[in-house]
Short mmCIF file of C-alpha atoms in Angstrom, two decimals:
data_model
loop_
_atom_site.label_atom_id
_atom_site.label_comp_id
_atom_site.label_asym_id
_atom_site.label_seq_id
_atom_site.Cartn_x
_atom_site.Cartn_y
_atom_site.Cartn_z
CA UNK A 6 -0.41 -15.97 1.47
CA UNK A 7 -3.40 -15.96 3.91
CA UNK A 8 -6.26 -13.61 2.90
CA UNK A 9 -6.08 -12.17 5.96
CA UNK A 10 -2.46 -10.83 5.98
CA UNK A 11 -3.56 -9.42 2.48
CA UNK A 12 -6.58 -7.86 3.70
CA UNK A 13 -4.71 -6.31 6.56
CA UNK A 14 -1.94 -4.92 3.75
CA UNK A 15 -5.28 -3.32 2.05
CA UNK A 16 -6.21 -1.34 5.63
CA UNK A 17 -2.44 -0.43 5.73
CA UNK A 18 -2.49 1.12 2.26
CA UNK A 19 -5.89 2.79 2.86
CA UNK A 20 -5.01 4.47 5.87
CA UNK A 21 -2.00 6.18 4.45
CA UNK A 22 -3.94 7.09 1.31
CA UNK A 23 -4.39 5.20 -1.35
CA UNK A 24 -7.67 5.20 -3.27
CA UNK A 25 -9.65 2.35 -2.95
CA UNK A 26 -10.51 1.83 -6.39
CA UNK A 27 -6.36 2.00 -7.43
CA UNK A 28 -5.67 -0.78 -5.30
CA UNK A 29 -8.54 -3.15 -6.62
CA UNK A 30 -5.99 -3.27 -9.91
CA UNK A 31 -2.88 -3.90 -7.61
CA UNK A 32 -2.50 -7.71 -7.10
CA UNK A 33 -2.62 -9.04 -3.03
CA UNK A 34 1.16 -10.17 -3.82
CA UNK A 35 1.82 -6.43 -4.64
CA UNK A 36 -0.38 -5.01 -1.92
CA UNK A 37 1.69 -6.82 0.84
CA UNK A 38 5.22 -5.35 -0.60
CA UNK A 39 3.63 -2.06 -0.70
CA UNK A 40 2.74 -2.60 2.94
CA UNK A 41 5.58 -3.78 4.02
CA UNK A 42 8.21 -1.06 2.29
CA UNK A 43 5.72 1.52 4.24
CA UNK A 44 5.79 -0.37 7.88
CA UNK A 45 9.74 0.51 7.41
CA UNK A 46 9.02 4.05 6.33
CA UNK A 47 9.15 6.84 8.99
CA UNK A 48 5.89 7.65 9.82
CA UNK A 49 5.68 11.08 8.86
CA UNK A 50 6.44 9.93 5.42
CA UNK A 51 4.42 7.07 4.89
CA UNK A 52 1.87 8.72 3.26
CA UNK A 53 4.27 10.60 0.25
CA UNK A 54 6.01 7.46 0.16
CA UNK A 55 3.29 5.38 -0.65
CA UNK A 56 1.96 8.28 -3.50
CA UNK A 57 5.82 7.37 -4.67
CA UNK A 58 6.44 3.81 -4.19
CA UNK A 59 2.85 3.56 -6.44
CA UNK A 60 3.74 5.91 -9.34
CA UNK A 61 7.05 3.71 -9.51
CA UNK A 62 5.16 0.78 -10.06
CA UNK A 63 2.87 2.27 -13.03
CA UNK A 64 -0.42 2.76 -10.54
CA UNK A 65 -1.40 6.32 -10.88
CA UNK A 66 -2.72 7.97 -7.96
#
């Protein structure tokens, strides 16, 4: 994966609320899944999804 698309996954996952610090312990191969499941989410629920698509995965928010 290029840096950049994981840096861009990071700014996805930021904007629709995840802490900063929680997603220095998610992996960049993780990070890009996350950001990709929420670019198919509606966009009023992006940010609730991504509160639930991390507690699914064991990163507690």
């Amino acid at each position: 994966m290029s840096d950049s698309v994981a840096v861009d996954a990071k700014r996805i996952l930021l904007r629709y609320g995840a802490p900063i610090n929680l997603l220095d312990e998610v992996s960049d191969e993780a990070r890009i899944a996350l950001a990709r499941a929420i670019a198919k989410t509606n966009l009023a629920d992006r940010e609730t999804r991504l509160k639930e698509l991390l507690a699914e995965q064991g990163y507690g928010t």
